[in-house]
Amino acid sequence: MRILLTNDDGHFAEGLQTLRGVLSERWEVVVVAPDREQSASSHALTLHHPLRVDQVENDVWRVDGTPTDCVLLGMLGAIDGERPDFVVSGVNAGSNLGDDITYSGTVAAAMEGTLLGHPSLAVSLFGNTRYDTAAQVTAELVALVQDNGMPPDTLLNVNVPDVGWEELSGIKLTHQGKRTYSEQIVKKRDPSGRPYYWVAGEGPYWETDEGADFSAVEAGYVSVTPLHLDLTNHRAIETMKDWEFGKR
Ligand code: MN
């Protein structure tokens, strides 16, 4: 099996490098990753300029584009003619929990893999120290997916506590949690008096919710959330039924 490894922190990031080391002990790994940090790039696609791809070393390519660009280039065989079987995105520096996954370039890369019909994992560390633990967890999950397959149209969003392997409480299947918003916009002035703005704020904070991704990670468990790309609110279709209108 050949794994495409990408991330949104850049091809040089410690999380990706550590994961590459661990995964390549068991599988073929090709890295196609952004040439700079692309965190919070979400599912952006580059359509208005050509993409440049540079080989960094054997089986490592950097792209002047987004994580989604990287998955498309890599999975469609555009770079070296090979089409990998599996997408792994990460290990991200910092968690991707609850509503924050909508901003995440890490999760979007796995979404793109899913859209292309391949099993895909996004892996994030709840901190920035024990990438070794997250890499080991990822290898276990890749093996589980290889043995059992993945439910259709589903990707796994994995968040790992920032502790040693021995200190992990275990693995929990979770649902996407809810964030309590604390964003603020900080307004300042530049030397010529023009205002500028920083998106800032404390936190993130999470609603207490048993079974949610955040609760699992806080209790020392690896959180595994199966996600799908159907954003439809099926219950709302029922409650809004009488909004429908038709001439026939
Ligand atoms: Mn990132």
GROMACS .gro file of C-alpha atoms and ligand atoms in nm:
model
  249
    1MET     CA    1   0.000   0.000   0.000
    2ARG     CA    2   0.120   0.347  -0.090
    3ILE     CA    3   0.027   0.636   0.142
    4LEU     CA    4   0.014   0.999   0.042
    5LEU     CA    5   0.124   1.206   0.340
    6THR     CA    6   0.042   1.575   0.356
    7ASN     CA    7  -0.032   1.846   0.612
    8ASP     CA    8  -0.108   2.216   0.646
    9ASP     CA    9   0.203   2.308   0.847
   10GLY     CA   10   0.451   2.266   0.560
   11HIS     CA   11   0.662   1.971   0.442
   12PHE     CA   12   0.935   2.054   0.697
   13ALA     CA   13   0.701   2.033   1.000
   14GLU     CA   14   0.800   1.806   1.288
   15GLY     CA   15   0.460   1.634   1.295
   16LEU     CA   16   0.484   1.530   0.929
   17GLN     CA   17   0.849   1.427   0.956
   18THR     CA   18   0.785   1.210   1.261
   19LEU     CA   19   0.484   1.048   1.097
   20ARG     CA   20   0.678   0.983   0.779
   21GLY     CA   21   0.941   0.796   0.979
   22VAL     CA   22   0.687   0.573   1.154
   23LEU     CA   23   0.461   0.501   0.854
   24SER     CA   24   0.751   0.419   0.621
   25GLU     CA   25   0.853   0.132   0.850
   26ARG     CA   26   0.539  -0.050   0.727
   27TRP     CA   27   0.419   0.114   0.405
   28GLU     CA   28   0.539   0.307   0.103
   29VAL     CA   29   0.503   0.678   0.180
   30VAL     CA   30   0.513   0.970  -0.058
   31VAL     CA   31   0.503   1.324   0.083
   32VAL     CA   32   0.326   1.595  -0.115
   33ALA     CA   33   0.292   1.893   0.116
   34PRO     CA   34   0.277   2.273   0.109
   35ASP     CA   35   0.605   2.465   0.086
   36ARG     CA   36   0.492   2.691   0.374
   37GLU     CA   37   0.244   2.690   0.656
   38GLN     CA   38  -0.116   2.676   0.530
   39SER     CA   39  -0.298   2.636   0.863
   40ALA     CA   40  -0.662   2.754   0.857
   41SER     CA   41  -0.660   2.735   0.477
   42SER     CA   42  -0.965   2.507   0.497
   43HIS     CA   43  -1.062   2.337   0.169
   44ALA     CA   44  -0.913   2.607  -0.055
   45LEU     CA   45  -0.810   2.519  -0.406
   46THR     CA   46  -0.566   2.719  -0.620
   47LEU     CA   47  -0.732   2.812  -0.948
   48HIS     CA   48  -0.583   3.150  -1.037
   49HIS     CA   49  -0.214   3.071  -1.074
   50PRO     CA   50  -0.017   2.766  -1.184
   51LEU     CA   51   0.123   2.536  -0.916
   52ARG     CA   52   0.496   2.475  -0.886
   53VAL     CA   53   0.619   2.143  -0.751
   54ASP     CA   54   0.977   2.090  -0.629
   55GLN     CA   55   1.133   1.763  -0.527
   56VAL     CA   56   1.296   1.800  -0.184
   57GLU     CA   57   1.431   1.446  -0.161
   58ASN     CA   58   1.334   1.099  -0.276
   59ASP     CA   59   0.952   1.071  -0.242
   60VAL     CA   60   0.914   1.420  -0.090
   61TRP     CA   61   0.759   1.699  -0.294
   62ARG     CA   62   0.672   2.052  -0.193
   63VAL     CA   63   0.398   2.253  -0.360
   64ASP     CA   64   0.333   2.628  -0.357
   65GLY     CA   65  -0.033   2.558  -0.290
   66THR     CA   66  -0.285   2.443  -0.034
   67PRO     CA   67  -0.324   2.101   0.133
   68THR     CA   68  -0.614   2.029  -0.103
   69ASP     CA   69  -0.393   2.110  -0.406
   70CYS     CA   70  -0.134   1.866  -0.268
   71VAL     CA   71  -0.387   1.582  -0.238
   72LEU     CA   72  -0.519   1.640  -0.589
   73LEU     CA   73  -0.168   1.649  -0.741
   74GLY     CA   74  -0.054   1.346  -0.545
   75MET     CA   75  -0.361   1.123  -0.569
   76LEU     CA   76  -0.421   1.186  -0.940
   77GLY     CA   77  -0.066   1.080  -1.021
   78ALA     CA   78   0.027   1.418  -1.167
   79ILE     CA   79   0.375   1.430  -1.013
   80ASP     CA   80   0.540   1.093  -1.066
   81GLY     CA   81   0.267   0.890  -1.236
   82GLU     CA   82   0.191   0.693  -0.916
   83ARG     CA   83  -0.156   0.697  -0.763
   84PRO     CA   84  -0.142   0.630  -0.388
   85ASP     CA   85  -0.418   0.430  -0.211
   86PHE     CA   86  -0.453   0.617   0.115
   87VAL     CA   87  -0.435   0.978   0.241
   88VAL     CA   88  -0.290   1.071   0.578
   89SER     CA   89  -0.288   1.439   0.678
   90GLY     CA   90  -0.083   1.552   0.978
   91VAL     CA   91   0.031   1.529   1.243
   92ASN     CA   92  -0.098   1.881   1.288
   93ALA     CA   93   0.059   2.106   1.551
   94GLY     CA   94  -0.250   2.168   1.764
   95SER     CA   95  -0.591   2.007   1.786
   96ASN     CA   96  -0.873   2.008   1.530
   97LEU     CA   97  -1.182   1.966   1.745
   98GLY     CA   98  -1.546   2.065   1.726
   99ASP     CA   99  -1.639   2.353   1.499
  100ASP     CA  100  -1.270   2.434   1.443
  101ILE     CA  101  -1.252   2.156   1.185
  102THR     CA  102  -1.433   2.384   0.940
  103TYR     CA  103  -1.121   2.606   0.929
  104SER     CA  104  -0.874   2.323   0.918
  105GLY     CA  105  -0.643   2.262   0.624
  106THR     CA  106  -0.543   1.932   0.788
  107VAL     CA  107  -0.900   1.799   0.789
  108ALA     CA  108  -0.973   1.941   0.441
  109ALA     CA  109  -0.684   1.740   0.294
  110ALA     CA  110  -0.846   1.422   0.426
  111MET     CA  111  -1.182   1.541   0.290
  112GLU     CA  112  -1.025   1.570  -0.054
  113GLY     CA  113  -0.895   1.214  -0.026
  114THR     CA  114  -1.247   1.101   0.061
  115LEU     CA  115  -1.395   1.291  -0.234
  116LEU     CA  116  -1.147   1.106  -0.458
  117GLY     CA  117  -1.272   0.776  -0.314
  118HIS     CA  118  -0.975   0.681  -0.095
  119PRO     CA  119  -0.955   0.604   0.277
  120SER     CA  120  -0.833   0.919   0.453
  121LEU     CA  121  -0.725   1.020   0.801
  122ALA     CA  122  -0.659   1.362   0.953
  123VAL     CA  123  -0.442   1.351   1.265
  124SER     CA  124  -0.381   1.636   1.508
  125LEU     CA  125  -0.191   1.663   1.835
  126PHE     CA  126  -0.353   1.835   2.132
  127GLY     CA  127  -0.027   2.024   2.190
  128ASN     CA  128   0.308   2.029   2.013
  129THR     CA  129   0.538   1.786   2.195
  130ARG     CA  130   0.462   1.414   2.162
  131TYR     CA  131   0.440   1.373   1.786
  132ASP     CA  132   0.589   1.026   1.841
  133THR     CA  133   0.273   0.915   2.023
  134ALA     CA  134   0.047   1.058   1.753
  135ALA     CA  135   0.253   0.888   1.483
  136GLN     CA  136   0.225   0.552   1.658
  137VAL     CA  137  -0.152   0.595   1.699
  138THR     CA  138  -0.180   0.683   1.330
  139ALA     CA  139   0.005   0.367   1.226
  140GLU     CA  140  -0.235   0.158   1.438
  141LEU     CA  141  -0.536   0.328   1.276
  142VAL     CA  142  -0.399   0.290   0.923
  143ALA     CA  143  -0.358  -0.082   0.994
  144LEU     CA  144  -0.716  -0.101   1.131
  145VAL     CA  145  -0.852   0.068   0.818
  146GLN     CA  146  -0.643  -0.160   0.599
  147ASP     CA  147  -0.790  -0.467   0.773
  148ASN     CA  148  -1.151  -0.351   0.811
  149GLY     CA  149  -1.201  -0.092   0.538
  150MET     CA  150  -1.366   0.242   0.594
  151PRO     CA  151  -1.741   0.316   0.585
  152PRO     CA  152  -1.830   0.477   0.251
  153ASP     CA  153  -1.785   0.855   0.211
  154THR     CA  154  -1.622   0.877   0.553
  155LEU     CA  155  -1.297   1.018   0.681
  156LEU     CA  156  -1.155   0.992   1.030
  157ASN     CA  157  -1.067   1.302   1.228
  158VAL     CA  158  -0.817   1.191   1.491
  159ASN     CA  159  -0.698   1.400   1.786
  160VAL     CA  160  -0.427   1.268   2.014
  161PRO     CA  161  -0.348   1.387   2.368
  162ASP     CA  162   0.002   1.532   2.403
  163VAL     CA  163   0.135   1.253   2.628
  164GLY     CA  164   0.354   0.946   2.596
  165TRP     CA  165   0.209   0.625   2.450
  166GLU     CA  166   0.204   0.461   2.796
  167GLU     CA  167  -0.004   0.745   2.941
  168LEU     CA  168  -0.284   0.727   2.682
  169SER     CA  169  -0.619   0.619   2.832
  170GLY     CA  170  -0.723   0.444   2.509
  171ILE     CA  171  -0.922   0.521   2.194
  172LYS     CA  172  -1.277   0.658   2.189
  173LEU     CA  173  -1.514   0.703   1.897
  174THR     CA  174  -1.661   1.049   1.937
  175HIS     CA  175  -1.891   1.301   1.777
  176GLN     CA  176  -1.794   1.652   1.673
  177GLY     CA  177  -1.813   1.885   1.974
  178LYS     CA  178  -1.924   2.243   2.003
  179ARG     CA  179  -1.703   2.543   2.060
  180THR     CA  180  -1.792   2.834   2.283
  181TYR     CA  181  -1.694   3.140   2.088
  182SER     CA  182  -1.443   3.377   2.239
  183GLU     CA  183  -1.305   3.541   1.926
  184GLN     CA  184  -1.230   3.905   1.944
  185ILE     CA  185  -1.104   4.143   1.685
  186VAL     CA  186  -0.819   4.355   1.813
  187LYS     CA  187  -0.802   4.690   1.635
  188LYS     CA  188  -0.478   4.892   1.632
  189ARG     CA  189  -0.329   5.166   1.423
  190ASP     CA  190  -0.021   5.155   1.202
  191PRO     CA  191   0.242   5.436   1.207
  192SER     CA  192   0.048   5.630   0.943
  193GLY     CA  193  -0.270   5.612   1.145
  194ARG     CA  194  -0.456   5.354   0.936
  195PRO     CA  195  -0.638   5.089   1.136
  196TYR     CA  196  -0.543   4.722   1.116
  197TYR     CA  197  -0.712   4.422   1.274
  198TRP     CA  198  -0.603   4.096   1.433
  199VAL     CA  199  -0.838   3.801   1.476
  200ALA     CA  200  -0.763   3.709   1.839
  201GLY     CA  201  -0.936   3.582   2.149
  202GLU     CA  202  -0.875   3.336   2.430
  203GLY     CA  203  -0.942   2.970   2.436
  204PRO     CA  204  -1.077   2.780   2.251
  205TYR     CA  205  -1.333   2.672   2.508
  206TRP     CA  206  -1.567   2.377   2.459
  207GLU     CA  207  -1.914   2.295   2.575
  208THR     CA  208  -1.920   2.009   2.823
  209ASP     CA  209  -2.058   1.723   2.622
  210GLU     CA  210  -2.006   1.358   2.699
  211GLY     CA  211  -1.909   1.164   2.391
  212ALA     CA  212  -1.769   1.469   2.214
  213ASP     CA  213  -1.419   1.484   2.067
  214PHE     CA  214  -1.296   1.741   2.317
  215SER     CA  215  -1.417   1.545   2.623
  216ALA     CA  216  -1.232   1.233   2.506
  217VAL     CA  217  -0.903   1.415   2.451
  218GLU     CA  218  -0.933   1.593   2.783
  219ALA     CA  219  -0.976   1.257   2.955
  220GLY     CA  220  -0.656   1.132   2.791
  221TYR     CA  221  -0.820   0.931   2.511
  222VAL     CA  222  -0.743   0.940   2.143
  223SER     CA  223  -1.056   1.087   1.983
  224VAL     CA  224  -1.163   0.931   1.653
  225THR     CA  225  -1.455   1.110   1.487
  226PRO     CA  226  -1.595   0.962   1.166
  227LEU     CA  227  -1.694   1.256   0.944
  228HIS     CA  228  -1.883   1.267   0.619
  229LEU     CA  229  -1.917   1.544   0.367
  230ASP     CA  230  -2.296   1.553   0.362
  231LEU     CA  231  -2.355   1.882   0.544
  232THR     CA  232  -2.732   1.852   0.510
  233ASN     CA  233  -2.930   1.907   0.828
  234HIS     CA  234  -3.173   1.621   0.770
  235ARG     CA  235  -3.391   1.715   1.067
  236ALA     CA  236  -3.436   2.068   0.929
  237ILE     CA  237  -3.579   1.926   0.608
  238GLU     CA  238  -3.863   1.789   0.820
  239THR     CA  239  -3.923   2.103   1.028
  240MET     CA  240  -3.911   2.328   0.717
  241LYS     CA  241  -4.131   2.102   0.505
  242ASP     CA  242  -4.413   2.361   0.469
  243TRP     CA  243  -4.170   2.613   0.317
  244GLU     CA  244  -4.186   2.409   0.001
  245PHE     CA  245  -4.365   2.560  -0.292
  246GLY     CA  246  -4.440   2.427  -0.634
  247LYS     CA  247  -4.661   2.513  -0.929
  248ARG     CA  248  -4.719   2.152  -1.022
  249MN      MN  249  -0.168   2.339   1.098
   0.00000   0.00000   0.00000
